[in-house]
Coordinates of C-alpha atoms in Angstrom, one line a residue:
M1 CA -13.9 -16.3 -22.3
T2 CA -16.4 -13.9 -21.4
E3 CA -16.2 -10.1 -20.8
I4 CA -16.1 -10.8 -17.2
E5 CA -13.1 -13.2 -16.9
T6 CA -11.5 -11.0 -19.3
G7 CA -12.3 -7.2 -18.8
S8 CA -11.6 -6.5 -22.0
G9 CA -14.8 -6.7 -23.9
S10 CA -16.1 -3.4 -23.4
G11 CA -17.0 -2.5 -27.0
T12 CA -16.3 0.8 -29.0
E13 CA -18.1 3.2 -26.6
D14 CA -15.0 2.3 -23.9
A15 CA -12.1 2.5 -26.7
A16 CA -13.7 5.9 -27.7
S17 CA -14.1 7.2 -23.9
T18 CA -10.0 7.1 -22.8
P19 CA -7.3 8.7 -25.2
S20 CA -4.3 7.3 -26.4
P21 CA -1.1 7.2 -23.8
P22 CA -0.1 10.7 -23.1
R23 CA 2.4 12.2 -25.3
R24 CA 4.9 12.9 -22.4
P25 CA 4.8 9.7 -20.1
L26 CA 8.1 10.6 -18.0
R27 CA 6.3 13.6 -16.8
Q28 CA 3.0 11.6 -16.2
L29 CA 5.3 9.2 -14.3
L30 CA 7.1 11.8 -12.5
A31 CA 3.4 13.4 -11.1
A32 CA 2.4 10.1 -10.0
S33 CA 5.4 9.0 -8.4
V34 CA 5.9 12.1 -6.4
G35 CA 2.6 12.6 -5.1
N36 CA 2.3 8.8 -4.5
A37 CA 5.6 9.0 -2.0
V38 CA 4.1 12.1 -0.1
E39 CA 1.4 10.0 0.2
W40 CA 2.7 6.6 1.7
Y41 CA 5.5 8.9 3.7
D42 CA 2.1 9.7 5.7
W43 CA 1.0 6.9 5.8
Y44 CA 3.9 4.6 7.0
A45 CA 5.1 7.4 9.3
Y46 CA 2.5 6.1 12.1
T47 CA 3.7 2.3 12.0
F48 CA 7.6 3.4 12.4
L49 CA 6.6 5.6 15.5
A50 CA 3.6 3.3 16.7
T51 CA 5.7 2.9 20.3
H52 CA 6.0 6.6 20.6
I53 CA 2.5 7.1 20.0
A54 CA 1.4 4.7 22.2
R55 CA 2.8 6.3 25.1
Q56 CA 1.3 9.5 24.8
V57 CA -2.3 8.7 23.2
F58 CA -3.2 5.1 25.3
P59 CA -2.8 5.4 29.2
S60 CA -0.2 2.2 30.5
H61 CA -1.7 -0.5 32.2
A62 CA 1.0 -1.7 35.2
G63 CA 2.7 -4.6 34.1
D64 CA 1.5 -5.0 30.7
S65 CA 3.9 -2.8 28.3
L66 CA 2.3 -4.5 25.5
V67 CA -1.5 -2.6 26.1
P68 CA -0.5 0.3 24.5
L69 CA 1.0 -1.2 21.4
L70 CA -1.8 -3.3 20.6
S71 CA -4.0 -0.2 20.8
T72 CA -2.2 1.6 18.8
F73 CA -1.8 -1.3 15.9
A74 CA -5.8 -1.3 16.3
V75 CA -6.1 2.3 15.5
F76 CA -3.4 1.1 12.3
A77 CA -5.8 -1.5 11.3
V78 CA -8.8 1.2 11.9
G79 CA -7.7 3.4 9.3
F80 CA -7.2 0.4 6.7
F81 CA -10.7 -0.3 6.8
M82 CA -11.5 3.0 5.9
R83 CA -9.4 2.2 2.4
P84 CA -12.3 0.4 0.9
V85 CA -14.5 3.0 1.3
G86 CA -11.7 5.5 -0.1
G87 CA -11.2 3.0 -3.1
L88 CA -14.6 2.8 -3.8
L89 CA -15.5 6.5 -3.7
M90 CA -11.9 7.9 -5.1
G91 CA -12.2 4.9 -7.6
A92 CA -15.8 6.1 -8.9
I93 CA -14.3 10.1 -8.9
A94 CA -11.6 8.7 -11.1
D95 CA -13.8 6.9 -13.4
R96 CA -16.4 9.6 -13.7
R97 CA -14.3 13.2 -13.6
G98 CA -10.6 12.1 -14.4
R99 CA -8.0 10.3 -12.7
R100 CA -5.8 13.4 -12.2
T101 CA -9.2 15.1 -10.6
A102 CA -8.8 11.8 -8.0
L103 CA -5.4 12.2 -7.7
T104 CA -5.2 15.7 -6.4
V105 CA -8.0 15.4 -3.6
T106 CA -6.4 12.4 -2.2
I107 CA -3.3 14.1 -1.1
L108 CA -5.1 17.0 0.0
L109 CA -6.8 14.5 2.2
M110 CA -3.8 12.9 3.3
G111 CA -1.9 16.5 3.8
G112 CA -5.0 17.5 6.2
S113 CA -5.2 14.3 8.2
S114 CA -1.5 13.7 9.0
L115 CA -1.5 17.5 10.2
L116 CA -4.1 16.1 12.7
V117 CA -1.9 13.2 13.3
G118 CA 0.7 15.7 14.1
L119 CA -1.2 18.0 16.3
T120 CA -3.0 15.2 18.4
P121 CA -2.9 15.9 22.1
A122 CA -1.7 13.9 24.4
Y123 CA -4.0 11.6 26.9
T124 CA -2.8 13.2 29.9
A125 CA -3.9 16.8 28.8
V126 CA -7.1 16.0 27.4
G127 CA -8.3 12.1 28.5
V128 CA -10.5 10.1 26.4
L129 CA -10.0 13.1 23.4
S130 CA -6.6 12.2 22.4
P131 CA -7.3 8.4 20.8
V132 CA -10.6 10.2 19.4
V133 CA -8.6 12.5 17.5
L134 CA -5.9 9.8 16.6
V135 CA -8.8 7.6 15.3
A136 CA -10.5 10.0 13.5
A137 CA -7.2 11.2 11.7
R138 CA -6.4 7.6 10.5
L139 CA -9.8 7.4 9.4
L140 CA -9.1 10.0 6.9
Q141 CA -5.5 8.6 6.2
G142 CA -7.1 5.7 5.2
L143 CA -10.0 7.2 2.9
S144 CA -7.0 8.7 1.0
V145 CA -4.7 5.7 0.8
G146 CA -7.5 3.9 -0.3
G147 CA -8.3 6.5 -3.4
E148 CA -4.7 7.1 -4.2
F149 CA -4.4 3.4 -4.9
A150 CA -7.2 3.0 -7.4
A151 CA -6.2 6.6 -8.8
S152 CA -2.5 6.4 -9.4
T153 CA -2.7 2.3 -10.9
T154 CA -4.8 3.3 -13.6
F155 CA -2.7 6.7 -14.1
L156 CA 0.5 4.9 -14.3
V157 CA -0.4 2.2 -16.2
E158 CA -2.5 4.0 -18.7
S159 CA 0.1 6.5 -19.3
A160 CA 2.5 3.7 -20.3
G161 CA 3.4 3.4 -23.7
P162 CA 3.7 -0.1 -25.7
G163 CA 5.4 -3.1 -24.0
R164 CA 5.8 -0.5 -20.7
R165 CA 2.8 -1.4 -18.4
G166 CA 4.9 -3.2 -16.1
L167 CA 8.0 -1.3 -16.0
F168 CA 5.4 1.7 -15.3
S169 CA 3.5 -0.6 -12.7
S170 CA 6.5 -0.9 -11.1
F171 CA 6.9 2.7 -9.8
Q172 CA 3.9 2.5 -8.0
Y173 CA 5.8 0.5 -5.4
V174 CA 8.8 2.2 -6.2
S175 CA 7.5 5.7 -4.9
T176 CA 5.6 3.3 -2.3
S177 CA 9.0 2.4 -0.8
I178 CA 10.5 5.6 -1.1
G179 CA 7.6 7.1 0.8
Q180 CA 8.2 4.4 3.3
L181 CA 12.3 4.8 3.1
A182 CA 11.8 8.0 3.9
A183 CA 9.5 7.7 6.9
S184 CA 11.6 4.8 8.3
G185 CA 14.8 6.8 7.8
L186 CA 13.5 10.1 9.9
A187 CA 12.0 8.1 12.6
A188 CA 15.7 6.1 12.8
L189 CA 17.4 9.5 12.8
L190 CA 15.2 10.8 15.7
V191 CA 15.3 8.0 18.0
A192 CA 19.3 8.0 17.3
R193 CA 19.5 12.0 18.0
L194 CA 16.8 12.3 20.1
P195 CA 16.9 11.6 23.8
E196 CA 14.1 9.1 25.0
D197 CA 11.5 11.9 27.0
A198 CA 12.0 14.4 23.9
M199 CA 11.4 11.3 21.4
N200 CA 8.1 10.7 23.3
G201 CA 7.1 14.2 23.9
W202 CA 7.3 15.8 20.7
G203 CA 10.0 14.2 18.7
W204 CA 7.2 11.6 17.0
R205 CA 5.3 14.8 15.9
V206 CA 7.7 15.8 13.4
P207 CA 7.4 13.8 10.6
F208 CA 3.7 14.0 10.7
L209 CA 4.2 17.8 10.6
L210 CA 6.4 17.4 7.7
G211 CA 3.9 15.1 5.6
A212 CA 1.5 17.9 5.7
V213 CA 3.6 20.7 4.6
L214 CA 4.9 17.6 1.8
S215 CA 1.5 17.1 1.0
L216 CA 1.2 20.6 -0.6
A217 CA 3.9 20.0 -2.9
G218 CA 2.5 16.9 -4.1
F219 CA -0.3 18.5 -5.1
W220 CA 1.3 21.3 -7.0
I221 CA 2.7 18.9 -9.0
R222 CA -0.1 16.6 -9.6
R223 CA -2.2 19.5 -10.9
G224 CA 0.3 20.0 -14.0
A225 CA -0.5 16.1 -15.0
E226 CA -2.3 15.4 -18.3
E227 CA -5.4 13.4 -18.1
T228 CA -5.6 9.6 -19.1
L229 CA -9.3 9.5 -19.1
A230 CA -11.6 11.5 -20.9
A231 CA -14.3 12.0 -18.5
R232 CA -17.2 12.6 -20.5
P233 CA -20.4 10.4 -21.6
V234 CA -19.7 8.8 -24.9
G235 CA -22.8 7.7 -27.4
G236 CA -25.2 8.8 -24.9
R237 CA -24.0 6.2 -22.4
P238 CA -24.1 7.6 -18.7
R239 CA -21.0 7.6 -16.6
P240 CA -20.7 4.8 -14.2
G241 CA -22.4 4.4 -11.1
L242 CA -20.8 3.8 -8.1
F243 CA -21.9 -0.1 -7.7
D244 CA -21.1 -0.6 -11.7
A245 CA -17.8 -2.3 -11.6
L246 CA -18.9 -5.1 -8.9
R247 CA -22.5 -5.5 -10.3
H248 CA -21.2 -6.0 -14.0
H249 CA -17.7 -7.5 -12.9
P250 CA -18.1 -10.2 -10.0
R251 CA -15.6 -12.7 -11.2
A252 CA -13.0 -9.8 -11.8
S253 CA -13.2 -8.3 -8.7
L254 CA -12.9 -11.8 -7.0
L255 CA -10.1 -12.3 -9.1
I256 CA -8.5 -8.7 -7.6
A257 CA -8.7 -9.9 -4.2
G258 CA -7.3 -13.7 -4.7
I259 CA -4.5 -11.9 -6.4
T260 CA -3.7 -9.3 -3.7
A261 CA -4.2 -11.5 -0.3
G262 CA -1.0 -13.2 -0.3
G263 CA 1.1 -10.3 -1.4
T264 CA -0.4 -7.6 1.1
L265 CA -0.2 -10.2 3.6
A266 CA 3.4 -10.5 3.1
Y267 CA 4.2 -7.2 2.0
Y268 CA 3.3 -5.5 5.3
T269 CA 4.6 -8.0 7.2
W270 CA 8.2 -7.3 5.8
T271 CA 8.1 -3.5 5.0
S272 CA 5.6 -2.6 8.3
Y273 CA 5.4 -5.4 11.4
L274 CA 9.2 -7.2 10.8
P275 CA 11.3 -4.7 13.0
T276 CA 8.3 -4.9 15.7
Y277 CA 8.7 -8.3 15.1
A278 CA 12.0 -8.8 16.1
E279 CA 11.9 -6.5 18.9
L280 CA 9.5 -8.6 20.7
E281 CA 10.5 -11.9 19.8
T282 CA 14.3 -11.8 20.1
G283 CA 14.7 -8.5 22.0
I284 CA 17.0 -6.5 19.3
A285 CA 17.3 -2.6 19.7
K286 CA 14.9 -0.5 18.4
G287 CA 17.8 1.3 16.7
D288 CA 18.8 -1.4 14.8
A289 CA 15.2 -2.8 13.8
L290 CA 14.6 0.6 12.3
L291 CA 18.0 0.8 10.3
A292 CA 17.7 -2.6 9.1
G293 CA 14.5 -1.8 7.6
T294 CA 15.6 1.3 6.2
L295 CA 18.7 -0.2 4.2
S296 CA 16.1 -3.7 2.9
L297 CA 13.6 -0.9 1.9
A298 CA 16.7 0.8 -0.4
L299 CA 17.2 -2.5 -2.0
F300 CA 13.6 -3.1 -2.6
T301 CA 13.1 0.0 -4.3
L302 CA 15.7 -0.4 -6.8
L303 CA 14.6 -4.0 -7.3
Q304 CA 11.1 -2.7 -8.6
P305 CA 11.9 -1.4 -12.1
V306 CA 14.0 -4.5 -12.6
G307 CA 10.8 -6.7 -11.7
G308 CA 8.5 -4.8 -13.8
L309 CA 10.7 -5.1 -17.6
L310 CA 11.3 -8.7 -16.7
S311 CA 7.2 -8.7 -16.2
D312 CA 6.9 -7.0 -19.9
R313 CA 9.6 -9.6 -21.5
F314 CA 8.1 -12.7 -20.0
G315 CA 4.8 -12.1 -18.4
R316 CA 3.1 -11.4 -15.1
K317 CA 2.5 -15.1 -14.2
P318 CA 6.4 -16.0 -13.9
C319 CA 6.6 -12.9 -11.4
L320 CA 3.5 -13.6 -9.4
L321 CA 4.4 -17.0 -8.8
F322 CA 8.0 -16.6 -7.9
F323 CA 6.8 -14.8 -4.6
G324 CA 4.2 -16.7 -4.0
L325 CA 5.7 -20.2 -3.6
G326 CA 8.7 -18.6 -2.5
F327 CA 7.0 -16.8 0.1
A328 CA 5.3 -20.3 0.6
L329 CA 8.1 -22.5 1.3
L330 CA 10.3 -19.8 3.1
V331 CA 8.9 -17.2 5.0
V332 CA 8.7 -20.3 8.1
P333 CA 12.9 -20.9 8.1
L334 CA 13.6 -16.9 7.4
L335 CA 11.4 -15.9 10.5
R336 CA 12.9 -18.5 12.5
A337 CA 16.4 -17.5 11.2
L338 CA 16.1 -14.4 13.5
D339 CA 18.6 -14.7 16.2
G340 CA 18.6 -10.9 17.9
S341 CA 21.8 -9.6 16.0
F342 CA 21.7 -6.9 13.4
G343 CA 23.0 -9.3 10.5
S344 CA 20.3 -12.0 10.7
L345 CA 17.3 -9.4 10.8
L346 CA 19.2 -7.2 7.7
L347 CA 19.7 -10.8 5.6
V348 CA 16.2 -12.3 6.3
Q349 CA 14.5 -8.6 5.5
C350 CA 16.6 -8.5 2.3
A351 CA 15.8 -11.8 1.4
G352 CA 12.0 -11.2 1.9
M353 CA 12.4 -8.4 -0.2
V354 CA 13.6 -10.1 -3.4
L355 CA 10.6 -12.5 -3.2
L356 CA 8.3 -9.6 -2.6
T357 CA 9.5 -8.3 -5.8
G358 CA 7.7 -10.6 -7.7
F359 CA 4.4 -9.1 -6.5
T360 CA 4.8 -5.4 -6.1
S361 CA 6.5 -4.6 -9.2
V362 CA 3.4 -6.2 -11.2
S363 CA 0.6 -5.6 -9.1
A364 CA -0.7 -2.6 -10.4
A365 CA 0.0 -3.9 -14.5
V366 CA -1.9 -6.8 -13.8
N367 CA -4.7 -5.2 -11.6
A368 CA -5.3 -2.8 -14.8
E369 CA -5.8 -5.7 -17.0
V370 CA -8.7 -7.2 -15.2
F371 CA -10.6 -4.3 -15.9
P372 CA -12.1 -1.9 -18.8
A373 CA -11.2 1.5 -18.8
R374 CA -14.7 2.6 -17.7
V375 CA -15.0 1.1 -14.1
R376 CA -11.0 0.4 -13.9
A377 CA -10.4 2.6 -11.4
A378 CA -13.7 1.7 -9.0
G379 CA -12.8 -1.7 -9.8
I380 CA -9.3 -1.9 -8.8
G381 CA -9.9 0.3 -5.5
F382 CA -12.9 -1.6 -3.5
P383 CA -11.9 -5.2 -3.9
Y384 CA -8.0 -4.2 -3.4
S385 CA -8.1 -2.1 -0.5
L386 CA -11.3 -4.2 1.4
T387 CA -8.4 -7.2 0.8
V388 CA -5.4 -5.2 2.0
A389 CA -7.6 -4.1 5.0
L390 CA -8.6 -7.6 5.8
F391 CA -5.0 -8.8 5.7
G392 CA -2.6 -6.5 5.3
G393 CA -4.0 -3.9 7.9
T394 CA -4.2 -6.8 10.3
A395 CA -1.0 -8.4 10.2
P396 CA 0.6 -6.0 12.9
Y397 CA -2.4 -6.5 15.2
I398 CA -2.6 -10.4 14.7
G399 CA 1.1 -10.7 15.0
T400 CA 1.1 -9.0 18.4
L401 CA -1.9 -10.3 20.0
L402 CA 0.0 -14.0 19.2
Q403 CA 2.6 -12.8 20.6
E404 CA 0.9 -11.5 23.9
L405 CA -0.8 -15.0 24.0
G406 CA 2.5 -17.0 24.1
R407 CA 1.9 -18.2 20.4
P408 CA 4.3 -16.1 18.3
G409 CA 5.4 -19.1 15.8
L410 CA 1.6 -19.6 14.5
F411 CA 2.3 -15.9 12.6
P412 CA 5.0 -17.3 9.9
W413 CA 2.8 -20.4 9.2
Y414 CA -0.3 -17.7 8.4
V415 CA 1.8 -16.1 6.0
A416 CA 3.0 -19.0 4.1
V417 CA -0.9 -20.5 3.8
L418 CA -1.9 -17.2 2.4
C419 CA 0.5 -16.9 0.1
L420 CA -0.1 -20.8 -0.9
C421 CA -3.6 -19.8 -1.7
S422 CA -2.8 -16.7 -4.0
S423 CA -0.3 -19.0 -6.0
A424 CA -3.2 -21.1 -6.8
V425 CA -5.1 -18.0 -8.0
Y426 CA -1.8 -17.0 -9.8
L427 CA -1.6 -20.6 -11.5
R428 CA -4.9 -19.9 -13.0
L429 CA -4.6 -16.1 -14.0
P430 CA -4.8 -15.7 -17.8
E431 CA -1.6 -13.6 -19.1
R432 CA -2.0 -10.6 -20.4
A433 CA 1.3 -8.4 -20.6
H434 CA 1.2 -8.8 -24.5
E435 CA -2.2 -8.0 -24.9
P436 CA -3.0 -4.2 -25.5
L437 CA -4.6 -2.2 -22.9
D438 CA -8.4 -1.6 -22.9
R439 CA -9.0 1.9 -23.6

């Protein structure tokens, strides 16, 4: 198999350009996880408060309550389409200047953009300037999150000791889920405690202002992390260019896209859109939908290290196939099982979280094992973030649009088909769980 296929034949210069795993891997794990949790708390707060943001930022259309919600989810998708740019730019910084440098830049960007969302003026006060400010904030958030995944994925996996890449990989989604859990829990608490008028007026702003403060704490923690890449030219070889990964490893880039497509659609459907889907499709109370999402996220968080350990023992492919084939077969009956009750929604969400673990717990390790160290961050960041933008970022919008068109039953089939396509990629994926990581 060629170097492009394996991503591990970069030679002695690449091996010399990165040090051995850091001496204090648990500290590395903490630095990556805390900062990542803050990043994703800021990102997901928008999703859970979408309906309240819609009432403040977009004008209502008489007789069509879905128009503001569709507009808000369109801005959600716009943020996703900045993620490939962030993955490419911040990935290049991580490959050229070091992972820690990129991680500190991304968390400062997220803090600033979260503050901007929290201070977005209402449409009734400033007119069209209101959605313009919101779009600008989401563009910055997309840039930050795209770069965050590229840098933190490489940082986590390169910090792992022998036989622990899967375990360290799982903390990508442990920390993501903690951030999401915090955003969901705070949103549920605010909805339960505040009157509707207060929630629509100022209550939805609180999580974003808090996120800006938390970003400063994450920045301070990350500054003390140990660098996993010696960012210097070796043997006269220049630092990698912006498009080196795409130019020299096109097959690996396509492989990242195939691995990610089904997983990202299923992930954002289950963790972000499902409460809204259940609310629109079955009429379940908003508070119950948020509570079910919060409880299932807690289960999901606990499952991630288990999946990572299993992948270190038995390989990445069995975990990926468990997810891909399981979702392809079960997503339609699971979503049809929703009947408007809290119990059915909680059961459906928890079942999906178990299946999702097969993808989320190993995706960082699988991605890092595809590319050589010299272009690993940018190599992962661009194709991964582009795929997430195309399939994950549009999931809420497509689901809501199909609801408005009177064809909500098509959405589960869309998820099933894409998961089946990714499963075909998993079947042909080389198993590298027990091979040394290129350094």
